[in-house]
Amino acid sequence: MEEESNSSDEEFDSSVEDTEESDSWVDNTEEESDSSDDDPELQEKQDRISALPDLLIHHILSLLPSTKQAIQTGILSKRWRNQWARVPVLIFECQEYHDEYFERFIDNSLLLYDCSKIKKFHIACRFQGATNFTSKILFATRRNVEELILDFYNSGDPKDAYMLPKFIFDNSSLVELQVLSCEFQVSSMVNWPSLKALTIDCYCLKDAGSIENILSGSPSLESLEIIYLFSVNPIIVASKSLKILIFADIKITHDLEISCPNLEKLSVKLDKMTENIPSLPDKTIVNVLSGSPLLHSLELMGCEFKQLVIASESLKKLVLDRISEYCEIEISCPNLEELNWCGSDIEKCKLMNLPCLCCATLDFEIPREGCDKTMARKILMEIQHFKELKVRNSFVKIASALHTERLSYPLLHVKCLTLDCPYFEHTLGIVNVLRCSPELERLVIKLDVNQFPKTADLDLKFYEESYWMSNGIVFTCLMTHLKTVKIIGLSKKDGNREVLSFVEFLLKNSRVLEKMVLKLGDGGTDFLVEVSQKLLSIPRCSQHAIIELL
């Protein structure tokens, strides 16, 4: 055994010397290990490392990002030198377009590998037709690999894709399989009895019928993610075990049929770059909701509907992003807790029966003719019980429509508010958001330094402190609740004076403020000094307020 070990070490050292000539895949550690013998302090540290049990060493090595780094740990101690070969995790990654030494490094590593069971086998590189990874994949499957990840990213041309070997489809040990930028032909025989998670992209599937073959041969499959699929036929997904179904950037010309009684999460993101893609039938989501009583997360992005009705007793998270502009949307989910709604016409949206909704991200489209006071008040009434709210500039426009109705606006119970607005254009809206939120504890404002308008376009009189406190405007949150303020993207461009005036108002009037964070977007050192001096000159109402300038 000792002779075999010595010969293996010599073989590995020779492979190391070869690889060092190109990209230094593995460092030659022999000389460095010998030089450490003269350092007593380093020897003591090595002795401590050497004393660790094998199981702990193997666990540490399994957490490293790559097998290359696991091999390099041999420099720590002689006992660590070959420990990588007994770790059930092999990860090989190459960022270069073509590296002949990378394939040789994998072959040398597998030659010295001494673990009978592989839990994770991962290869990621830019594939070229001359490269052959079949023997390497076969090595992993023969050692009952459980998690197999193959990512052969290329130019995007299917002709350059790696053809997955057929023996992959008959594997009883696979638990998780990720196949990206590859191609394979799904035969009628798929035998994945242990598979629970599958991720594939468009190169893998020649037609949507392949999905049915995969599902029929994967009785334990719980998670299915399909990326960049183009199908001219209806997509049918039927599985009793499936819990998570994700479609990302798919192009379809026919219906999407889903029959999964145990489905818990559904995410559909259509690729809208392709022209002449018809809208999905309006009953598609209705059928999914009625046939999936356990569904608690639904994400629809880029989907085309004429009318979308979402009514579910189980749904807890809902994401609607870039739904067709003229789609009428109605939501009635009594147990919904989180809502992310972006890009819809506010006039065509109805929120009903949402007593549990506490966290929402809203980015409505405002009608071209603007938002009247009746509509603005209706919107605030529908979201007044939310505890956490993230809104964009459109919401501030809505709040601006109520600036003359001092007593009739509804109060919001929001405690954490994030305003993602490019600039302080609708300043009256910010005033109303603050006075509508008497329980506000945390305020975050995200600015975009590239979208600040010219100063002349802003209502500068608004930023006079006398105007803030005039006309009986009362900010209850500043008196008793607001503790944290964070403003991101403060810029030296036009608009910074208005933002700093707002900061000055908050510092002078926030009685319980504990922390204010200002993150500069640009301006350099001079602007940093300018803002610092401005902040130091402002008196603070709260003696405990801390200001952080990033």
Coordinates of C-alpha atoms in Angstrom, one line a residue:
M1 CA 0.0 0.0 0.0
E2 CA 2.9 2.4 0.9
E3 CA 4.5 1.8 -2.5
E4 CA 1.1 2.5 -4.3
S5 CA 0.7 5.7 -2.3
N6 CA 4.2 6.8 -3.1
S7 CA 3.7 6.1 -6.8
S8 CA 0.4 8.0 -6.7
D9 CA 2.1 11.0 -5.1
E10 CA 4.8 11.0 -7.8
E11 CA 2.1 10.8 -10.5
F12 CA 0.2 13.6 -9.0
D13 CA 3.3 15.8 -8.6
S14 CA 4.1 15.3 -12.3
S15 CA 0.5 16.3 -13.2
V16 CA 0.9 19.4 -11.0
E17 CA 4.1 20.4 -12.8
D18 CA 2.3 20.1 -16.2
T19 CA -0.6 22.2 -15.0
E20 CA 1.5 24.9 -13.5
E21 CA 2.9 25.7 -16.9
S22 CA -0.4 27.1 -18.0
D23 CA -2.9 28.3 -15.3
S24 CA -1.3 26.9 -12.1
W25 CA -4.3 24.7 -11.5
V26 CA -2.6 23.3 -8.4
D27 CA 0.3 24.8 -6.5
N28 CA 3.4 22.6 -5.9
T29 CA 3.5 22.5 -2.2
E30 CA 6.5 20.2 -1.6
E31 CA 9.1 23.0 -1.4
E32 CA 7.0 25.2 0.8
S33 CA 6.2 22.3 3.2
D34 CA 10.0 21.6 3.5
S35 CA 10.8 25.2 4.2
S36 CA 8.3 25.3 7.1
D37 CA 10.3 22.7 9.0
D38 CA 12.6 25.4 10.3
D39 CA 9.8 27.6 11.7
P40 CA 8.8 26.3 15.2
E41 CA 5.7 28.5 15.3
L42 CA 4.4 27.3 12.0
Q43 CA 5.2 23.7 13.0
E44 CA 3.0 24.1 16.1
K45 CA 0.1 25.4 14.0
Q46 CA 0.6 22.5 11.6
D47 CA 0.5 20.0 14.5
R48 CA -2.8 21.5 15.6
I49 CA -4.2 21.2 12.1
S50 CA -2.9 17.6 11.8
A51 CA -4.6 16.6 15.0
L52 CA -8.1 17.3 13.5
P53 CA -10.1 14.1 12.9
D54 CA -10.6 12.9 9.3
L55 CA -14.3 13.5 9.3
L56 CA -13.8 17.2 10.2
I57 CA -11.1 17.7 7.6
H58 CA -13.3 16.1 5.0
H59 CA -16.2 18.4 6.0
I60 CA -14.0 21.5 5.8
L61 CA -12.8 20.5 2.3
S62 CA -16.3 19.8 1.1
L63 CA -17.2 23.4 1.8
L64 CA -14.5 24.9 -0.5
P65 CA -15.7 26.4 -3.8
S66 CA -13.6 24.0 -5.9
T67 CA -11.5 20.8 -5.9
K68 CA -8.5 22.9 -6.9
Q69 CA -8.6 24.8 -3.7
A70 CA -9.2 21.5 -1.7
I71 CA -5.9 20.1 -3.3
Q72 CA -4.1 23.3 -2.4
T73 CA -4.8 22.8 1.3
G74 CA -2.1 20.2 1.2
I75 CA 0.3 23.0 2.0
L76 CA -1.2 23.2 5.5
S77 CA 0.1 19.9 6.7
K78 CA 1.6 16.6 5.3
R79 CA -1.5 14.8 6.7
W80 CA -3.8 17.1 4.7
R81 CA -1.9 16.4 1.4
N82 CA -4.1 13.6 0.1
Q83 CA -7.2 14.2 2.2
W84 CA -9.0 15.9 -0.8
A85 CA -9.1 12.5 -2.5
R86 CA -11.4 11.1 0.2
V87 CA -13.9 13.9 0.1
P88 CA -17.2 13.0 -1.6
V89 CA -17.4 16.4 -3.4
L90 CA -15.7 17.1 -6.7
I91 CA -16.1 20.6 -8.2
F92 CA -14.2 21.6 -11.4
E93 CA -14.6 25.1 -12.8
C94 CA -12.8 26.9 -15.6
Q95 CA -13.6 30.5 -16.7
E96 CA -11.3 30.5 -19.8
Y97 CA -12.8 29.9 -23.2
H98 CA -10.5 27.0 -23.9
D99 CA -7.9 25.5 -21.5
E100 CA -6.4 22.2 -22.5
Y101 CA -4.9 21.8 -19.0
F102 CA -8.3 22.0 -17.4
E103 CA -9.3 18.6 -18.9
R104 CA -6.0 17.1 -18.0
F105 CA -6.3 18.4 -14.4
I106 CA -9.7 16.6 -14.1
D107 CA -8.3 13.4 -15.5
N108 CA -5.3 13.5 -13.1
S109 CA -7.6 14.3 -10.1
L110 CA -10.0 11.4 -11.0
L111 CA -7.0 9.0 -11.3
L112 CA -6.0 9.7 -7.7
Y113 CA -9.5 10.0 -6.3
D114 CA -10.0 7.4 -3.6
C115 CA -13.6 7.8 -2.5
S116 CA -16.1 5.1 -3.4
K117 CA -19.2 7.3 -3.1
I118 CA -19.6 10.8 -4.7
K119 CA -22.3 13.0 -3.3
K120 CA -21.6 16.0 -5.6
F121 CA -20.0 16.2 -9.0
H122 CA -19.8 19.6 -10.7
I123 CA -18.2 20.6 -14.0
A124 CA -18.5 24.2 -15.3
C125 CA -16.6 25.5 -18.3
R126 CA -16.9 26.8 -21.8
F127 CA -17.5 23.8 -23.9
Q128 CA -15.8 23.2 -27.3
G129 CA -16.6 20.4 -29.7
A130 CA -13.2 18.8 -29.3
T131 CA -13.6 18.4 -25.5
N132 CA -15.0 15.1 -24.3
F133 CA -16.5 14.9 -20.8
T134 CA -18.4 11.6 -21.2
S135 CA -15.7 9.6 -19.5
K136 CA -15.7 12.0 -16.5
I137 CA -19.4 11.8 -16.2
L138 CA -19.3 8.0 -16.4
F139 CA -16.7 8.0 -13.6
A140 CA -19.2 9.9 -11.4
T141 CA -22.2 7.7 -12.2
R142 CA -20.3 4.5 -11.5
R143 CA -19.6 5.9 -8.0
N144 CA -23.3 6.5 -7.4
V145 CA -23.3 10.3 -7.6
E146 CA -26.2 11.9 -6.0
E147 CA -25.9 15.5 -7.1
L148 CA -24.7 16.0 -10.7
I149 CA -24.2 19.6 -12.1
L150 CA -23.1 20.1 -15.7
D151 CA -22.8 23.7 -16.9
F152 CA -21.1 23.8 -20.4
Y153 CA -21.9 27.5 -21.2
N154 CA -21.1 28.5 -24.8
S155 CA -21.8 31.0 -27.4
G156 CA -25.5 30.2 -27.3
D157 CA -25.6 28.3 -30.6
P158 CA -27.2 24.9 -30.1
K159 CA -24.7 23.4 -32.6
D160 CA -22.0 24.1 -30.0
A161 CA -23.8 22.3 -27.2
Y162 CA -22.5 19.2 -25.5
M163 CA -24.6 16.1 -26.2
L164 CA -25.5 14.4 -23.0
P165 CA -24.7 10.6 -23.0
K166 CA -27.7 8.3 -22.9
F167 CA -26.6 6.4 -19.8
I168 CA -27.6 9.5 -17.8
F169 CA -31.2 8.6 -18.2
D170 CA -30.9 5.3 -16.4
N171 CA -29.6 6.2 -13.0
S172 CA -31.1 5.1 -9.7
S173 CA -28.7 7.2 -7.4
L174 CA -29.3 10.7 -8.8
V175 CA -31.1 12.9 -6.3
E176 CA -30.4 16.3 -8.0
L177 CA -29.5 17.0 -11.6
Q178 CA -28.7 20.3 -13.3
V179 CA -28.0 20.3 -17.0
L180 CA -27.2 23.7 -18.5
S181 CA -26.2 24.6 -22.1
C182 CA -26.3 20.9 -23.0
E183 CA -28.3 18.9 -25.5
F184 CA -29.9 15.6 -25.2
Q185 CA -32.7 13.5 -26.8
V186 CA -35.2 12.1 -24.3
S187 CA -36.0 8.6 -25.1
S188 CA -39.2 6.9 -23.8
M189 CA -37.1 5.2 -21.1
V190 CA -36.3 7.5 -18.3
N191 CA -35.3 5.9 -15.0
W192 CA -34.7 8.4 -12.2
P193 CA -36.5 6.8 -9.2
S194 CA -34.6 8.8 -6.6
L195 CA -34.5 12.2 -8.5
K196 CA -36.0 15.0 -6.5
A197 CA -34.7 18.2 -8.2
L198 CA -34.1 18.8 -11.9
T199 CA -32.9 21.9 -13.7
I200 CA -32.6 21.9 -17.5
D201 CA -32.4 24.5 -20.3
C202 CA -33.7 24.8 -23.8
Y203 CA -30.8 22.9 -25.5
C204 CA -31.9 19.8 -23.6
L205 CA -35.4 19.5 -25.0
K206 CA -36.3 19.0 -28.6
D207 CA -40.0 19.2 -27.9
A208 CA -42.4 19.8 -25.0
G209 CA -43.4 16.1 -25.1
S210 CA -40.0 15.3 -23.5
I211 CA -41.3 16.8 -20.3
E212 CA -44.0 14.1 -20.1
N213 CA -41.3 11.4 -20.5
I214 CA -39.2 12.9 -17.8
L215 CA -42.0 13.2 -15.3
S216 CA -43.2 9.6 -16.0
G217 CA -39.7 8.3 -15.2
S218 CA -39.3 10.5 -12.1
P219 CA -41.9 9.4 -9.6
S220 CA -40.2 11.2 -6.7
L221 CA -39.5 14.5 -8.4
E222 CA -40.3 17.5 -6.2
S223 CA -38.7 20.4 -8.0
L224 CA -38.6 21.1 -11.8
E225 CA -37.0 24.2 -13.3
I226 CA -37.0 24.7 -17.1
I227 CA -35.0 27.6 -18.7
Y228 CA -35.2 29.1 -22.2
L229 CA -37.7 26.5 -23.6
F230 CA -39.3 27.2 -26.9
S231 CA -42.3 25.1 -27.7
V232 CA -44.8 25.1 -30.6
N233 CA -47.0 22.5 -28.8
P234 CA -48.9 22.7 -25.6
I235 CA -46.8 22.2 -22.5
I236 CA -48.3 19.6 -20.2
V237 CA -47.0 19.1 -16.7
A238 CA -48.7 16.4 -14.7
S239 CA -47.1 15.0 -11.5
K240 CA -48.4 13.9 -8.1
S241 CA -45.0 14.5 -6.4
L242 CA -44.1 17.9 -7.9
K243 CA -44.0 20.7 -5.3
I244 CA -41.9 23.4 -7.1
L245 CA -42.4 24.3 -10.8
I246 CA -40.3 27.1 -12.4
F247 CA -40.4 28.3 -16.0
A248 CA -37.8 30.9 -16.8
D249 CA -37.7 32.9 -20.1
I250 CA -39.8 30.4 -22.1
K251 CA -41.4 31.0 -25.4
I252 CA -44.7 29.3 -26.0
T253 CA -47.3 29.5 -28.8
H254 CA -50.0 27.3 -27.1
D255 CA -51.5 26.6 -23.8
L256 CA -49.7 25.7 -20.6
E257 CA -51.5 22.9 -18.7
I258 CA -50.5 22.1 -15.2
S259 CA -51.9 19.3 -13.1
C260 CA -50.0 19.0 -9.9
P261 CA -52.1 18.4 -6.8
N262 CA -49.2 18.9 -4.4
L263 CA -47.7 21.9 -6.0
E264 CA -46.6 24.6 -3.5
K265 CA -44.7 27.1 -5.7
L266 CA -45.3 28.1 -9.4
S267 CA -43.1 30.6 -11.2
V268 CA -43.8 31.5 -14.9
K269 CA -41.6 34.0 -16.7
L270 CA -42.4 34.3 -20.4
D271 CA -39.9 35.8 -22.9
K272 CA -41.8 38.7 -24.4
M273 CA -39.0 39.5 -26.9
T274 CA -40.5 37.2 -29.4
E275 CA -43.2 38.7 -31.6
N276 CA -46.7 37.2 -32.3
I277 CA -46.8 35.3 -29.0
P278 CA -50.6 35.0 -28.2
S279 CA -51.9 35.6 -24.7
L280 CA -52.4 32.7 -22.4
P281 CA -56.0 31.6 -22.0
D282 CA -57.6 33.5 -19.1
K283 CA -58.6 30.2 -17.4
T284 CA -55.0 28.9 -17.2
I285 CA -54.3 30.3 -13.8
V286 CA -57.8 29.6 -12.6
N287 CA -57.3 26.0 -13.4
V288 CA -53.9 25.9 -11.7
L289 CA -55.3 27.4 -8.5
S290 CA -58.3 25.1 -8.5
G291 CA -56.2 22.0 -9.1
S292 CA -53.4 23.0 -6.6
P293 CA -54.9 23.3 -3.1
L294 CA -51.5 23.6 -1.5
L295 CA -50.1 26.4 -3.6
H296 CA -48.6 29.1 -1.4
S297 CA -46.3 31.0 -3.9
L298 CA -47.3 32.2 -7.3
E299 CA -45.1 34.3 -9.6
L300 CA -46.2 35.5 -13.0
M301 CA -43.8 37.6 -15.1
G302 CA -44.3 38.8 -18.7
C303 CA -47.5 36.9 -19.1
E304 CA -50.3 38.0 -21.4
F305 CA -53.8 37.9 -20.1
K306 CA -57.0 39.7 -20.9
Q307 CA -58.4 39.0 -17.5
L308 CA -56.6 37.6 -14.5
V309 CA -58.6 36.4 -11.5
I310 CA -56.5 35.1 -8.6
A311 CA -58.7 33.6 -5.8
S312 CA -57.0 31.2 -3.4
E313 CA -57.3 30.1 0.2
S314 CA -53.8 28.8 0.4
L315 CA -51.8 31.5 -1.5
K316 CA -49.3 33.4 0.8
K317 CA -47.0 35.0 -1.7
L318 CA -47.9 36.6 -5.0
V319 CA -45.7 38.3 -7.6
L320 CA -47.1 40.0 -10.7
D321 CA -44.5 41.6 -12.9
R322 CA -45.1 43.1 -16.4
I323 CA -48.5 41.6 -16.9
S324 CA -50.2 42.9 -20.1
E325 CA -51.1 46.6 -19.9
Y326 CA -54.8 46.2 -20.5
C327 CA -55.4 43.1 -18.3
E328 CA -58.0 43.4 -15.7
I329 CA -56.7 41.9 -12.4
E330 CA -58.7 40.8 -9.4
I331 CA -57.1 39.4 -6.3
S332 CA -58.9 37.8 -3.5
C333 CA -56.7 35.8 -1.2
P334 CA -57.6 35.8 2.5
N335 CA -54.3 34.3 3.6
L336 CA -51.9 36.3 1.4
E337 CA -49.0 37.7 3.3
E338 CA -46.7 39.1 0.7
L339 CA -47.5 40.9 -2.6
N340 CA -45.1 42.2 -5.3
W341 CA -47.0 44.0 -8.0
C342 CA -45.2 45.9 -10.8
G343 CA -46.3 47.4 -14.1
S344 CA -50.1 47.2 -14.1
D345 CA -52.6 50.0 -14.7
I346 CA -53.9 50.9 -11.2
E347 CA -57.4 51.6 -12.6
K348 CA -57.7 47.9 -13.7
C349 CA -56.6 46.4 -10.4
K350 CA -58.8 45.3 -7.6
L351 CA -57.5 44.2 -4.2
M352 CA -60.2 42.4 -2.2
N353 CA -60.2 40.3 1.0
L354 CA -56.6 40.6 2.0
P355 CA -56.7 40.7 5.8
C356 CA -53.3 39.0 6.3
L357 CA -51.3 41.0 3.8
C358 CA -48.6 42.8 5.7
C359 CA -45.7 43.2 3.2
A360 CA -46.2 44.7 -0.3
T361 CA -44.0 46.0 -3.1
L362 CA -46.0 48.2 -5.4
D363 CA -45.1 49.9 -8.7
F364 CA -48.4 50.8 -10.4
E365 CA -48.7 52.5 -13.7
I366 CA -50.5 55.9 -13.5
P367 CA -53.1 56.6 -16.2
R368 CA -52.0 59.2 -18.8
E369 CA -54.6 61.6 -17.6
G370 CA -53.2 61.4 -14.1
C371 CA -54.5 60.2 -10.8
D372 CA -57.5 62.0 -9.2
K373 CA -58.1 62.3 -5.5
T374 CA -60.8 59.7 -5.4
M375 CA -58.6 57.1 -6.9
A376 CA -55.7 58.0 -4.7
R377 CA -57.8 57.8 -1.6
K378 CA -59.2 54.4 -2.7
I379 CA -55.6 53.0 -3.2
L380 CA -54.5 54.2 0.3
M381 CA -57.6 52.7 1.8
E382 CA -56.8 49.3 0.3
I383 CA -53.2 49.2 1.6
Q384 CA -53.7 51.0 4.9
H385 CA -53.2 47.9 7.1
F386 CA -49.8 46.9 5.5
K387 CA -47.0 46.8 8.0
E388 CA -44.1 46.8 5.5
L389 CA -44.4 48.7 2.2
K390 CA -42.0 49.2 -0.7
V391 CA -43.2 51.6 -3.4
R392 CA -41.8 53.4 -6.4
N393 CA -42.2 57.0 -7.6
S394 CA -45.7 56.3 -9.0
F395 CA -47.0 55.8 -5.4
V396 CA -45.5 59.2 -4.4
K397 CA -47.5 60.7 -7.4
I398 CA -50.7 59.1 -6.0
A399 CA -50.0 60.6 -2.6
S400 CA -49.4 64.0 -4.2
A401 CA -53.0 64.0 -5.4
L402 CA -54.2 64.2 -1.8
H403 CA -52.2 67.2 -0.7
T404 CA -55.2 69.5 -0.4
E405 CA -57.4 67.0 1.5
R406 CA -55.8 67.5 4.9
L407 CA -58.4 65.7 7.0
S408 CA -59.9 63.1 4.7
Y409 CA -56.8 61.0 3.8
P410 CA -56.7 57.5 5.4
L411 CA -54.0 56.7 7.9
L412 CA -51.5 54.0 7.0
H413 CA -50.3 51.5 9.7
V414 CA -47.0 50.9 7.9
K415 CA -44.0 50.5 10.2
C416 CA -41.3 50.0 7.5
L417 CA -41.5 52.1 4.3
T418 CA -39.1 52.0 1.3
L419 CA -39.5 54.7 -1.3
D420 CA -37.7 53.8 -4.5
C421 CA -38.0 57.1 -6.3
P422 CA -35.4 58.5 -8.7
Y423 CA -35.6 62.1 -7.4
F424 CA -37.7 64.4 -5.2
E425 CA -40.0 65.5 -8.0
H426 CA -43.3 64.9 -6.2
T427 CA -42.3 66.5 -2.9
L428 CA -45.9 67.0 -1.7
G429 CA -46.3 63.2 -2.1
I430 CA -43.5 62.6 0.3
V431 CA -45.1 65.0 2.8
N432 CA -48.4 63.1 2.6
V433 CA -46.7 59.7 2.9
L434 CA -45.0 60.9 6.1
R435 CA -48.2 62.4 7.7
C436 CA -50.3 59.4 6.5
S437 CA -47.9 57.1 8.5
P438 CA -48.1 57.9 12.2
E439 CA -46.6 54.6 13.2
L440 CA -43.6 54.7 10.8
E441 CA -40.4 53.4 12.5
R442 CA -38.1 52.9 9.5
L443 CA -37.8 55.0 6.3
V444 CA -35.6 54.1 3.3
I445 CA -35.4 56.3 0.3
K446 CA -33.5 55.1 -2.8
L447 CA -32.5 57.8 -5.3
D448 CA -31.1 57.5 -8.8
V449 CA -28.3 60.0 -9.5
N450 CA -28.8 59.7 -13.2
Q451 CA -32.4 60.8 -13.2
F452 CA -32.3 64.0 -11.1
P453 CA -34.1 66.8 -13.0
K454 CA -32.9 70.3 -13.3
T455 CA -33.3 72.3 -10.1
A456 CA -35.6 74.7 -11.9
D457 CA -38.1 71.9 -12.4
L458 CA -38.5 71.4 -8.6
D459 CA -40.8 73.2 -6.3
L460 CA -38.1 74.8 -4.2
K461 CA -40.4 76.7 -1.8
F462 CA -41.4 73.3 -0.5
Y463 CA -38.0 72.8 1.0
E464 CA -38.3 75.9 3.2
E465 CA -38.8 74.6 6.8
S466 CA -41.5 77.2 7.3
Y467 CA -43.5 75.5 4.5
W468 CA -43.1 72.1 6.1
M469 CA -44.6 73.2 9.3
S470 CA -47.2 75.6 7.9
N471 CA -50.9 75.0 7.3
G472 CA -51.3 72.8 10.3
I473 CA -49.2 69.9 8.8
V474 CA -48.5 67.4 11.7
F475 CA -46.0 64.6 11.4
T476 CA -46.9 62.2 14.2
C477 CA -44.3 59.6 13.3
L478 CA -41.5 62.2 13.9
M479 CA -42.7 62.7 17.4
T480 CA -43.0 59.2 18.7
H481 CA -41.9 56.5 16.3
L482 CA -39.4 57.2 13.5
K483 CA -36.1 55.6 14.7
T484 CA -34.2 54.8 11.5
V485 CA -33.7 56.7 8.2
K486 CA -31.6 55.6 5.3
I487 CA -31.1 57.6 2.1
I488 CA -29.2 55.9 -0.8
G489 CA -27.8 57.6 -3.8
L490 CA -27.2 61.2 -2.7
S491 CA -25.5 62.9 -5.6
K492 CA -23.5 66.0 -6.3
K493 CA -25.7 66.6 -9.3
D494 CA -28.8 68.8 -9.4
G495 CA -31.1 67.8 -6.6
N496 CA -28.7 67.2 -3.7
R497 CA -29.7 70.6 -2.1
E498 CA -33.3 69.5 -1.9
V499 CA -32.4 66.1 -0.4
L500 CA -30.1 67.7 2.2
S501 CA -32.9 70.1 3.1
F502 CA -35.1 67.1 3.7
V503 CA -32.4 65.5 5.9
E504 CA -32.1 68.8 7.8
F505 CA -35.8 68.8 8.5
L506 CA -35.8 65.2 9.8
L507 CA -32.8 65.9 12.1
K508 CA -34.4 69.0 13.5
N509 CA -37.8 67.4 14.1
S510 CA -37.4 63.6 14.7
R511 CA -37.5 63.3 18.5
V512 CA -36.8 59.6 18.8
L513 CA -34.4 59.2 15.9
E514 CA -31.6 56.7 16.6
K515 CA -29.8 56.3 13.4
M516 CA -29.5 58.0 10.0
V517 CA -27.5 56.5 7.1
L518 CA -26.6 58.6 4.0
K519 CA -25.0 56.7 1.2
L520 CA -23.4 58.9 -1.5
G521 CA -23.9 57.9 -5.1
D522 CA -21.0 60.0 -6.6
G523 CA -19.1 63.3 -6.0
G524 CA -15.8 62.1 -4.7
T525 CA -13.9 63.3 -1.6
D526 CA -14.9 66.9 -2.0
F527 CA -18.6 66.1 -1.9
L528 CA -18.1 63.9 1.0
V529 CA -16.4 66.7 3.0
E530 CA -19.1 69.1 1.9
V531 CA -21.9 66.8 3.1
S532 CA -20.0 66.1 6.4
Q533 CA -19.7 69.8 7.2
K534 CA -23.4 70.3 6.4
L535 CA -24.5 67.5 8.7
L536 CA -22.2 68.8 11.6
S537 CA -23.9 72.2 11.4
I538 CA -27.4 70.8 11.8
P539 CA -28.8 70.7 15.3
R540 CA -30.5 67.4 16.2
C541 CA -33.8 67.1 18.0
S542 CA -32.8 63.6 19.3
Q543 CA -29.7 63.5 21.5
H544 CA -29.2 59.8 20.7
A545 CA -29.2 60.2 16.9
I546 CA -26.2 58.7 15.1
I547 CA -25.3 59.7 11.6
E548 CA -23.4 57.4 9.2
L549 CA -22.0 58.8 6.0
L550 CA -21.0 56.1 3.5

